Amino acid sequence: MNTDRIHIVLSQNKDSTTAVRVSWPRMEAERLFIGQSVAQVEAMTPLLFTLCARAQSLAARLVLQQAAGQQAIASDEQHAMLTLEAVRETLRKLLLDWSQAFDGAPAAAQWTAQWRAAQDLPTLRSLAEAFVYGEDCQHWLQRGEDGWLAWLMQSDTAPARWLRMLDQPLPGCTLLPPLGAGMLATHLADWLRPGGPVWQGQACEVSALAREADQLPGMLEMNLRPRARLLARLLQLARWLSGTQQLQASVASLPDGALALVETARGPLLHLAALDAAGRISRYRVLPPTLWHAHPEGVLRVSLGFLAKANAAEWQRQISLIDPCVAYSVSKETEYA
């Protein structure tokens, strides 16, 4: 719905400085779960959350099992399906959204047709090696930071060309450290703050860059955050396609229910649930990674604060790299007071 979007406002002050305000009045669709049975919620989840539907469904299944006192463990098959969904979503971003942001149009029809037809990792790997890497993705992974820099300067693939364009230093937020459901359960109050989630009091970036930061120290030292952000997504994609890594899910019990933490391409997805004596849902919350992206002091505000004089195409490019899961609007206002 149009109301469920991120609002970004650039304010021109009378002293010619620019401030950025970011807000996301999120529509909490999971409120529909209250009073429902576990079976009803499991059936409703992929209908309410069509983006990352497998991740949302897995999180719902795990948190409800844990809340009911059962041992909730994601199977190898569930991890594989979670990873396959992230591969397809990342390639969709590359072929459609990022191609639009950098080149002004989606990728050629031949590429998008291959993506729509591909349903397994081997076929998706072939597509990625042709469109993204221009070589075997396992070989590409072994290059290291200096090798990736040489590749992006020399390769003629579209993503390499986009990376060459991202040569502007921009500051960023603290990167969220790796954590599981158990650690999160002991710091849950921070994630549930009304003003937006924080970790150790700070708004954080939770994207692939947070997971791959130790692979890109040079770019981060130079504050080439946009380049590192896109390259981190390519690193994650190559790991999934080569079979060296899968997305994970974990659960933990709470005094009044349970939580499930599921990794997605955009960052950590959190589900919280509690059941009443009849086994129906008494509490349910979903905290998607975009709550971090759209934090009032988060990565969108920090990044756009240094692009206030850029054109609309550059805003679109930077917002697309941060990759919120909902629509957004950018507007300007002038303060005279």
Coordinates of C-alpha atoms in Angstrom, one line a residue:
M1 CA 0.0 0.0 0.0
N2 CA 1.2 3.6 -0.6
T3 CA 1.1 4.4 3.0
D4 CA 3.6 1.7 3.9
R5 CA 6.7 3.5 2.6
I6 CA 9.8 5.2 3.8
H7 CA 9.6 8.9 3.9
I8 CA 12.9 10.8 3.2
V9 CA 12.8 14.6 3.6
L10 CA 15.7 16.9 2.7
S11 CA 15.4 20.2 4.6
Q12 CA 17.3 23.3 3.4
N13 CA 17.9 25.5 6.4
K14 CA 18.2 29.3 6.3
D15 CA 22.0 28.9 6.9
S16 CA 22.2 26.8 3.7
T17 CA 22.9 23.6 5.6
T18 CA 20.9 20.5 4.8
A19 CA 19.3 18.1 7.2
V20 CA 17.8 14.7 6.4
R21 CA 14.9 13.1 8.1
V22 CA 13.9 9.5 7.6
S23 CA 10.8 7.8 8.9
W24 CA 8.9 4.6 8.2
P25 CA 5.4 4.4 9.7
R26 CA 5.4 0.6 9.1
M27 CA 2.1 -1.2 8.8
E28 CA 2.4 -4.1 11.2
A29 CA 0.5 -6.7 9.2
E30 CA 1.4 -9.3 11.8
R31 CA -1.2 -7.8 14.1
L32 CA -3.7 -10.0 12.1
F33 CA -2.1 -13.0 13.7
I34 CA -3.3 -12.2 17.2
G35 CA -6.0 -14.7 18.3
Q36 CA -5.2 -17.0 15.4
S37 CA -4.1 -20.6 15.7
V38 CA -0.5 -21.7 14.8
A39 CA -1.8 -23.4 11.6
Q40 CA -3.6 -20.3 10.5
V41 CA -0.5 -18.1 11.0
E42 CA 1.7 -20.5 9.1
A43 CA -0.7 -20.4 6.2
M44 CA -1.1 -16.6 6.3
T45 CA 2.6 -15.7 6.6
P46 CA 3.6 -16.1 2.9
L47 CA 0.5 -14.3 1.8
L48 CA 1.2 -11.3 4.0
F49 CA 4.9 -11.2 3.3
T50 CA 5.4 -12.0 -0.3
L51 CA 9.0 -10.6 -0.4
C52 CA 11.4 -13.1 1.2
A53 CA 8.4 -15.4 1.7
R54 CA 10.5 -18.4 2.5
A55 CA 12.5 -16.6 5.1
Q56 CA 9.3 -15.2 6.7
S57 CA 7.6 -18.6 6.6
L58 CA 10.6 -20.3 8.2
A59 CA 10.9 -17.6 10.9
A60 CA 7.2 -18.0 11.7
R61 CA 7.4 -21.8 11.8
L62 CA 10.4 -21.8 14.1
V63 CA 9.2 -19.1 16.5
L64 CA 5.8 -20.8 16.9
Q65 CA 7.4 -24.2 17.5
Q66 CA 9.7 -22.7 20.1
A67 CA 6.9 -20.8 21.8
A68 CA 4.9 -24.0 22.1
G69 CA 7.8 -25.7 23.9
Q70 CA 9.0 -27.8 21.0
Q71 CA 12.6 -28.1 19.9
A72 CA 12.8 -25.8 16.8
I73 CA 15.7 -26.5 14.4
A74 CA 15.9 -25.5 10.8
S75 CA 16.6 -28.5 8.6
D76 CA 19.3 -28.7 5.9
E77 CA 16.6 -28.5 3.3
Q78 CA 15.2 -25.4 4.9
H79 CA 18.6 -23.7 4.9
A80 CA 19.0 -24.7 1.3
M81 CA 15.7 -23.2 0.3
L82 CA 16.4 -20.1 2.3
T83 CA 19.6 -19.7 0.4
L84 CA 18.0 -20.3 -3.0
E85 CA 15.5 -17.6 -2.3
A86 CA 18.3 -15.1 -1.4
V87 CA 20.2 -16.0 -4.6
R88 CA 17.1 -15.4 -6.7
E89 CA 16.4 -12.1 -4.9
T90 CA 20.0 -10.9 -5.3
L91 CA 20.0 -11.7 -9.0
R92 CA 16.6 -9.9 -9.4
K93 CA 18.1 -6.8 -7.8
L94 CA 21.1 -6.9 -10.1
L95 CA 19.0 -7.5 -13.3
L96 CA 16.2 -5.1 -12.5
D97 CA 16.7 -2.6 -9.7
W98 CA 20.4 -2.0 -9.9
S99 CA 20.5 -2.1 -13.7
Q100 CA 17.7 0.6 -13.6
A101 CA 19.6 2.6 -11.0
F102 CA 23.0 2.6 -12.8
D103 CA 22.0 2.2 -16.5
G104 CA 18.6 3.7 -16.6
A105 CA 16.9 0.5 -17.7
P106 CA 16.6 -3.2 -16.6
A107 CA 19.1 -5.7 -18.0
A108 CA 18.6 -7.0 -21.5
A109 CA 15.6 -9.3 -22.0
Q110 CA 17.8 -12.4 -22.5
W111 CA 19.1 -12.1 -19.0
T112 CA 15.8 -11.5 -17.3
A113 CA 14.3 -14.4 -19.2
Q114 CA 17.1 -16.7 -18.0
W115 CA 16.5 -15.6 -14.5
R116 CA 12.7 -16.2 -14.6
A117 CA 13.3 -19.7 -16.0
A118 CA 16.1 -20.7 -13.5
Q119 CA 14.8 -22.6 -10.5
D120 CA 18.0 -24.3 -9.1
L121 CA 21.4 -23.2 -8.0
P122 CA 23.4 -24.7 -11.0
T123 CA 21.3 -22.8 -13.5
L124 CA 21.4 -19.6 -11.5
R125 CA 25.2 -20.0 -11.1
S126 CA 25.6 -20.2 -14.9
L127 CA 23.6 -17.0 -15.2
A128 CA 25.6 -15.2 -12.5
E129 CA 28.9 -16.3 -14.0
A130 CA 27.9 -14.8 -17.3
F131 CA 26.2 -11.6 -16.2
V132 CA 27.9 -10.7 -12.9
Y133 CA 31.4 -12.2 -12.7
G134 CA 32.5 -13.0 -16.2
E135 CA 34.3 -16.1 -14.8
D136 CA 33.8 -19.0 -12.4
C137 CA 32.4 -17.7 -9.2
Q138 CA 34.6 -19.9 -7.0
H139 CA 37.7 -18.6 -8.8
W140 CA 36.4 -15.0 -8.4
L141 CA 35.9 -15.6 -4.6
Q142 CA 39.5 -16.6 -4.2
R143 CA 40.8 -13.3 -5.6
G144 CA 40.8 -11.4 -2.3
E145 CA 40.3 -7.6 -2.0
D146 CA 43.2 -6.6 -4.3
G147 CA 42.0 -9.1 -6.9
W148 CA 38.4 -7.8 -6.7
L149 CA 39.7 -4.3 -7.2
A150 CA 41.7 -5.4 -10.3
W151 CA 38.6 -7.3 -11.5
L152 CA 36.3 -4.3 -11.2
M153 CA 38.8 -2.1 -13.0
Q154 CA 39.2 -4.6 -15.9
S155 CA 36.1 -6.6 -16.3
D156 CA 33.4 -5.6 -18.8
T157 CA 30.4 -7.0 -16.9
A158 CA 27.7 -4.6 -15.9
P159 CA 28.3 -5.0 -12.1
A160 CA 32.0 -4.3 -12.5
R161 CA 31.2 -1.2 -14.4
W162 CA 28.8 0.0 -11.7
L163 CA 31.5 -0.6 -9.1
R164 CA 33.9 1.6 -11.0
M165 CA 31.3 4.3 -10.9
L166 CA 31.1 4.1 -7.1
D167 CA 34.3 6.0 -6.3
Q168 CA 32.9 8.6 -4.0
P169 CA 33.8 8.3 -0.3
L170 CA 30.7 8.4 2.0
P171 CA 30.5 7.8 5.8
G172 CA 28.4 5.1 7.2
C173 CA 27.0 3.6 10.4
T174 CA 28.5 1.1 12.8
L175 CA 28.3 -2.4 11.3
L176 CA 26.2 -4.9 13.2
P177 CA 28.4 -7.7 14.5
P178 CA 27.4 -11.4 13.8
L179 CA 25.0 -12.7 16.4
G180 CA 22.6 -15.5 16.9
A181 CA 19.2 -15.8 18.6
G182 CA 20.7 -16.6 22.0
M183 CA 22.8 -13.4 22.2
L184 CA 19.9 -11.4 20.8
A185 CA 17.6 -12.7 23.5
T186 CA 19.8 -11.1 26.2
H187 CA 19.7 -7.7 24.4
L188 CA 16.2 -7.8 23.1
A189 CA 15.2 -4.4 24.6
D190 CA 17.5 -2.6 22.3
W191 CA 15.9 -4.1 19.2
L192 CA 12.5 -3.2 20.5
R193 CA 13.1 0.5 21.2
P194 CA 10.2 2.6 19.9
G195 CA 12.5 4.9 18.0
G196 CA 14.1 2.1 16.1
P197 CA 16.4 -0.8 16.9
V198 CA 19.9 -0.2 18.1
W199 CA 22.9 -2.4 19.1
Q200 CA 24.9 -1.2 22.1
G201 CA 23.1 2.2 21.8
Q202 CA 23.9 2.7 18.1
A203 CA 21.9 2.5 14.9
C204 CA 23.8 0.0 12.7
E205 CA 24.1 -1.2 9.1
V206 CA 22.9 -4.8 8.9
S207 CA 23.4 -5.5 5.2
A208 CA 25.8 -7.9 3.5
L209 CA 28.5 -5.3 4.2
A210 CA 28.2 -6.1 7.9
R211 CA 28.8 -9.8 7.2
E212 CA 31.7 -9.2 4.8
A213 CA 33.4 -6.3 6.4
D214 CA 36.5 -8.3 7.3
Q215 CA 37.0 -9.1 3.6
L216 CA 37.0 -5.4 2.6
P217 CA 39.2 -3.5 5.0
G218 CA 40.9 -1.3 2.4
M219 CA 37.6 0.0 1.0
L220 CA 36.2 0.6 4.5
E221 CA 39.3 2.5 5.5
M222 CA 38.9 4.7 2.5
N223 CA 35.2 5.1 3.3
L224 CA 34.2 3.7 -0.1
R225 CA 31.0 2.5 1.5
P226 CA 28.8 2.4 -1.6
R227 CA 31.4 0.3 -3.5
A228 CA 32.0 -2.0 -0.5
R229 CA 28.2 -2.4 -0.1
L230 CA 27.7 -3.6 -3.6
L231 CA 30.8 -5.7 -3.6
A232 CA 29.7 -7.4 -0.4
R233 CA 26.4 -8.4 -2.1
L234 CA 28.5 -10.0 -4.9
L235 CA 30.6 -11.8 -2.4
Q236 CA 27.6 -13.2 -0.6
L237 CA 26.0 -14.3 -3.9
A238 CA 29.2 -16.1 -5.0
R239 CA 29.4 -17.9 -1.7
W240 CA 25.8 -19.1 -2.0
L241 CA 26.3 -20.2 -5.6
S242 CA 29.5 -22.0 -5.0
G243 CA 28.1 -23.9 -2.0
T244 CA 30.6 -22.6 0.5
Q245 CA 28.0 -20.8 2.6
Q246 CA 24.3 -21.0 3.4
L247 CA 22.0 -18.6 5.2
Q248 CA 21.2 -19.6 8.8
A249 CA 18.4 -19.5 11.3
S250 CA 18.4 -19.8 15.0
V251 CA 15.8 -19.7 17.9
A252 CA 15.8 -18.8 21.6
S253 CA 13.2 -19.0 24.3
L254 CA 12.0 -15.9 26.2
P255 CA 10.3 -15.6 29.6
D256 CA 7.0 -14.8 27.7
G257 CA 7.5 -16.6 24.4
A258 CA 10.2 -17.1 21.8
L259 CA 12.2 -15.5 19.1
A260 CA 13.5 -16.7 15.7
L261 CA 16.4 -14.9 13.9
V262 CA 16.6 -15.7 10.2
E263 CA 19.3 -14.4 7.8
T264 CA 18.1 -12.8 4.5
A265 CA 19.9 -11.1 1.7
R266 CA 19.1 -7.7 3.2
G267 CA 20.0 -8.6 6.8
P268 CA 18.6 -10.3 9.9
L269 CA 14.9 -10.9 10.1
L270 CA 13.4 -11.3 13.6
H271 CA 10.1 -12.8 14.6
L272 CA 8.8 -12.7 18.2
A273 CA 5.8 -14.7 19.4
A274 CA 3.9 -15.8 22.5
L275 CA 0.9 -18.2 22.8
D276 CA -2.0 -18.2 25.3
A277 CA -3.2 -21.1 27.3
A278 CA -5.4 -22.3 24.4
G279 CA -2.4 -22.3 22.0
R280 CA -3.5 -19.2 20.1
I281 CA -1.3 -16.2 19.3
S282 CA -1.3 -13.7 22.1
R283 CA 1.7 -11.6 20.8
Y284 CA 3.5 -11.4 17.5
R285 CA 6.0 -9.0 16.1
V286 CA 8.1 -9.0 12.9
L287 CA 11.2 -6.8 12.8
P288 CA 12.6 -6.8 9.2
P289 CA 16.1 -5.5 8.3
T290 CA 14.5 -2.4 6.8
L291 CA 13.7 -1.2 10.3
W292 CA 17.5 -0.7 10.7
H293 CA 17.8 0.9 7.2
A294 CA 15.1 3.4 7.9
H295 CA 16.2 4.2 11.5
P296 CA 16.0 8.0 12.1
E297 CA 19.8 7.9 12.7
G298 CA 20.5 5.0 10.4
V299 CA 22.3 4.3 7.2
L300 CA 19.8 6.1 4.9
R301 CA 20.0 9.3 6.8
V302 CA 23.8 9.2 7.2
S303 CA 24.4 8.4 3.5
L304 CA 21.9 10.9 2.1
G305 CA 23.1 13.6 4.4
F306 CA 26.2 13.8 2.3
L307 CA 24.3 13.7 -1.0
A308 CA 21.9 16.5 -0.3
K309 CA 23.0 18.4 -3.4
A310 CA 23.0 15.3 -5.7
N311 CA 20.4 14.7 -8.3
A312 CA 17.5 12.3 -8.1
A313 CA 19.4 9.6 -10.0
E314 CA 22.2 9.6 -7.5
W315 CA 19.7 9.4 -4.6
Q316 CA 18.0 6.4 -6.3
R317 CA 21.3 4.7 -6.8
Q318 CA 22.4 5.0 -3.2
I319 CA 19.0 4.1 -1.7
S320 CA 18.9 1.1 -4.0
L321 CA 22.3 -0.1 -2.8
I322 CA 21.1 0.1 0.8
D323 CA 18.1 -1.9 -0.4
P324 CA 15.1 -1.3 1.7
C325 CA 12.3 -3.8 1.2
V326 CA 9.5 -1.2 0.8
A327 CA 8.9 1.7 -1.5
Y328 CA 10.2 5.2 -0.6
S329 CA 9.7 8.8 -1.4
V330 CA 12.2 11.7 -1.4
S331 CA 11.0 15.2 -1.0
K332 CA 12.6 18.6 -0.3
E333 CA 11.5 21.4 2.0
T334 CA 12.9 24.8 2.9
E335 CA 12.9 26.0 6.5
Y336 CA 12.5 29.8 6.8
A337 CA 12.1 30.1 10.5

